[in-house]
Amino acid sequence: MSFLKRLFGYSSPNSNEIMRPLYRAIVAQGRAPHWYEQGHVPDSMDGRFDMISSLLALILLRMEAMPILAQQAAWLTEIFVQDMDAQMREAGIGDVVIAKDMGKVMGLLGGRIGAFRGALENADQGALRDVILRNIYGETPVDAKAMTHCIAALTDFWQNLQQYSAEDLMGGKIV
């Protein structure tokens, strides 16, 4: 039957493709110059990963509050994994290393989700500062002005997410 569907032009799209607009919006937000200019996030492959995965963590937390989006959150995570796999391959990392690194990437995302959840649920600016310091800056020294920018921008992003409907998120309509 699938042969006939392909022969006559009917095929079901990859289920996770419905989340591609939201993923593109997350990547665009993660690449916004203010993170790297005012926030002093390292403008490197690691720094961009840190920003994109942090914003993705916030989006997934928002989707978690909307049980209707459980499947879509899984699809969004699949797209992230596919993108990270492709980025590693493009950087010349081999198959054996990629498999191990993908486990690490998923662990980092899960850790970010848990860390942001704790800081945001308690509206704890000190905890949020620690989460940002650990998950975005890592070993990179950061001055107070850059940290203040990053805290404010992520807090604004989170607060704005609370206003979006499931349809807004699915359509990638995040600002």
Short mmCIF file of C-alpha atoms in Angstrom, two decimals:
data_model
loop_
_atom_site.label_atom_id
_atom_site.label_comp_id
_atom_site.label_asym_id
_atom_site.label_seq_id
_atom_site.Cartn_x
_atom_site.Cartn_y
_atom_site.Cartn_z
CA MET A 1 0.00 0.00 0.00
CA SER A 2 2.81 2.46 0.79
CA PHE A 3 4.18 1.87 -2.72
CA LEU A 4 0.86 2.97 -4.21
CA LYS A 5 0.75 6.02 -1.94
CA ARG A 6 4.21 7.05 -3.13
CA LEU A 7 3.40 6.23 -6.74
CA PHE A 8 0.31 8.43 -6.74
CA GLY A 9 1.95 11.23 -4.80
CA TYR A 10 0.35 10.65 -1.44
CA SER A 11 2.65 10.34 1.49
CA SER A 12 2.31 11.23 5.11
CA PRO A 13 4.75 13.91 6.22
CA ASN A 14 7.27 13.29 8.96
CA SER A 15 5.23 13.88 12.11
CA ASN A 16 7.78 16.12 13.77
CA GLU A 17 7.87 18.54 10.83
CA ILE A 18 4.88 20.35 12.32
CA MET A 19 7.28 21.68 14.97
CA ARG A 20 9.89 22.95 12.51
CA PRO A 21 8.60 26.60 12.58
CA LEU A 22 8.96 26.70 16.37
CA TYR A 23 12.44 25.20 16.22
CA ARG A 24 13.48 27.77 13.60
CA ALA A 25 12.15 30.54 15.84
CA ILE A 26 14.11 29.18 18.82
CA VAL A 27 17.31 29.07 16.77
CA ALA A 28 16.70 32.62 15.52
CA GLN A 29 16.17 33.80 19.10
CA GLY A 30 19.30 31.95 20.22
CA ARG A 31 21.35 33.64 17.51
CA ALA A 32 20.08 37.14 18.31
CA PRO A 33 23.10 39.47 18.56
CA HIS A 34 22.14 40.90 21.97
CA TRP A 35 23.11 37.62 23.70
CA TYR A 36 26.64 37.92 22.36
CA GLU A 37 27.04 41.68 22.40
CA GLN A 38 25.31 42.89 25.58
CA GLY A 39 25.21 39.50 27.31
CA HIS A 40 28.79 38.56 26.45
CA VAL A 41 27.84 34.96 25.76
CA PRO A 42 30.82 33.45 23.92
CA ASP A 43 30.11 33.73 20.18
CA SER A 44 31.25 30.20 19.47
CA MET A 45 29.72 26.85 18.65
CA ASP A 46 29.48 26.09 22.38
CA GLY A 47 28.05 29.52 23.22
CA ARG A 48 25.38 29.23 20.53
CA PHE A 49 24.52 25.72 21.71
CA ASP A 50 24.16 27.06 25.25
CA MET A 51 21.78 29.81 24.17
CA ILE A 52 19.68 27.67 21.85
CA SER A 53 19.41 24.81 24.35
CA SER A 54 18.55 27.23 27.17
CA LEU A 55 15.75 28.82 25.13
CA LEU A 56 14.58 25.37 24.08
CA ALA A 57 14.50 24.35 27.76
CA LEU A 58 12.24 27.33 28.52
CA ILE A 59 9.95 26.48 25.59
CA LEU A 60 9.75 22.84 26.72
CA LEU A 61 8.88 24.00 30.24
CA ARG A 62 6.09 26.13 28.80
CA MET A 63 4.85 23.21 26.71
CA GLU A 64 4.96 21.00 29.80
CA ALA A 65 2.34 23.28 31.35
CA MET A 66 0.09 22.52 28.36
CA PRO A 67 -0.56 18.75 28.45
CA ILE A 68 -2.13 18.99 25.01
CA LEU A 69 1.38 19.65 23.65
CA ALA A 70 3.11 16.58 25.13
CA GLN A 71 3.59 14.87 21.74
CA GLN A 72 4.67 18.13 20.11
CA ALA A 73 7.29 18.67 22.84
CA ALA A 74 8.71 15.23 22.02
CA TRP A 75 8.79 16.11 18.33
CA LEU A 76 10.50 19.42 19.07
CA THR A 77 13.14 17.56 21.06
CA GLU A 78 13.62 15.15 18.13
CA ILE A 79 14.27 18.07 15.80
CA PHE A 80 16.82 19.47 18.26
CA VAL A 81 18.60 16.09 18.40
CA GLN A 82 18.61 15.83 14.60
CA ASP A 83 20.02 19.35 14.32
CA MET A 84 22.74 18.73 16.91
CA ASP A 85 23.67 15.47 15.16
CA ALA A 86 23.95 17.31 11.83
CA GLN A 87 25.99 20.13 13.40
CA MET A 88 28.45 17.63 14.89
CA ARG A 89 28.80 15.79 11.60
CA GLU A 90 29.39 19.09 9.81
CA ALA A 91 32.11 19.88 12.36
CA GLY A 92 33.80 16.60 11.40
CA ILE A 93 32.90 14.51 14.42
CA GLY A 94 32.67 10.80 13.61
CA ASP A 95 29.82 8.35 14.20
CA VAL A 96 31.37 6.67 17.24
CA VAL A 97 31.89 9.96 19.07
CA ILE A 98 28.53 11.40 17.99
CA ALA A 99 26.59 8.59 19.67
CA LYS A 100 28.32 9.29 22.98
CA ASP A 101 28.06 13.07 22.55
CA MET A 102 24.33 12.90 21.79
CA GLY A 103 23.77 11.28 25.17
CA LYS A 104 25.70 14.16 26.71
CA VAL A 105 23.65 16.72 24.73
CA MET A 106 20.40 15.19 25.99
CA GLY A 107 21.75 15.18 29.53
CA LEU A 108 22.66 18.85 29.21
CA LEU A 109 19.18 19.70 27.93
CA GLY A 110 17.52 17.72 30.71
CA GLY A 111 19.73 19.40 33.28
CA ARG A 112 18.84 22.83 31.95
CA ILE A 113 15.15 22.03 32.06
CA GLY A 114 15.40 20.96 35.70
CA ALA A 115 17.58 23.91 36.70
CA PHE A 116 15.38 26.50 34.99
CA ARG A 117 12.24 24.84 36.39
CA GLY A 118 13.48 25.22 39.96
CA ALA A 119 14.62 28.83 39.53
CA LEU A 120 11.52 29.97 37.65
CA GLU A 121 8.92 28.19 39.80
CA ASN A 122 10.34 29.90 42.87
CA ALA A 123 10.93 33.23 41.06
CA ASP A 124 14.39 33.13 42.62
CA GLN A 125 16.68 35.63 40.88
CA GLY A 126 19.73 34.29 42.74
CA ALA A 127 18.99 30.75 41.60
CA LEU A 128 18.36 31.99 38.06
CA ARG A 129 21.70 33.78 38.13
CA ASP A 130 23.39 30.54 39.20
CA VAL A 131 21.60 28.57 36.46
CA ILE A 132 22.69 31.07 33.82
CA LEU A 133 26.23 31.21 35.12
CA ARG A 134 26.58 27.43 35.11
CA ASN A 135 24.64 26.63 31.92
CA ILE A 136 25.48 29.53 29.63
CA TYR A 137 28.80 30.98 30.76
CA GLY A 138 30.42 27.92 32.29
CA GLU A 139 34.09 28.70 32.80
CA THR A 140 33.88 32.04 30.97
CA PRO A 141 34.18 35.04 33.31
CA VAL A 142 31.22 37.40 33.02
CA ASP A 143 30.80 40.94 34.27
CA ALA A 144 27.78 42.13 36.25
CA LYS A 145 26.33 44.20 33.39
CA ALA A 146 26.37 41.23 30.98
CA MET A 147 24.86 38.95 33.62
CA THR A 148 22.12 41.49 34.35
CA HIS A 149 21.32 41.64 30.63
CA CYS A 150 21.12 37.87 30.34
CA ILE A 151 18.93 37.50 33.45
CA ALA A 152 16.57 40.24 32.24
CA ALA A 153 16.37 38.88 28.69
CA LEU A 154 15.70 35.30 29.79
CA THR A 155 13.16 36.47 32.38
CA ASP A 156 11.37 38.54 29.72
CA PHE A 157 11.45 35.60 27.32
CA TRP A 158 9.94 33.34 29.99
CA GLN A 159 7.25 35.87 30.94
CA ASN A 160 6.32 36.40 27.29
CA LEU A 161 6.01 32.64 26.80
CA GLN A 162 3.26 32.58 29.42
CA GLN A 163 1.07 34.65 27.09
CA TYR A 164 1.35 32.31 24.10
CA SER A 165 -1.31 29.79 23.26
CA ALA A 166 -0.61 26.28 22.05
CA GLU A 167 -1.35 27.47 18.52
CA ASP A 168 1.14 30.34 18.83
CA LEU A 169 3.84 27.95 19.95
CA MET A 170 3.08 25.38 17.27
CA GLY A 171 3.29 28.12 14.65
CA GLY A 172 6.60 29.39 15.96
CA LYS A 173 5.07 32.77 16.81
CA ILE A 174 7.43 33.68 19.64
CA VAL A 175 9.10 37.05 20.02
#
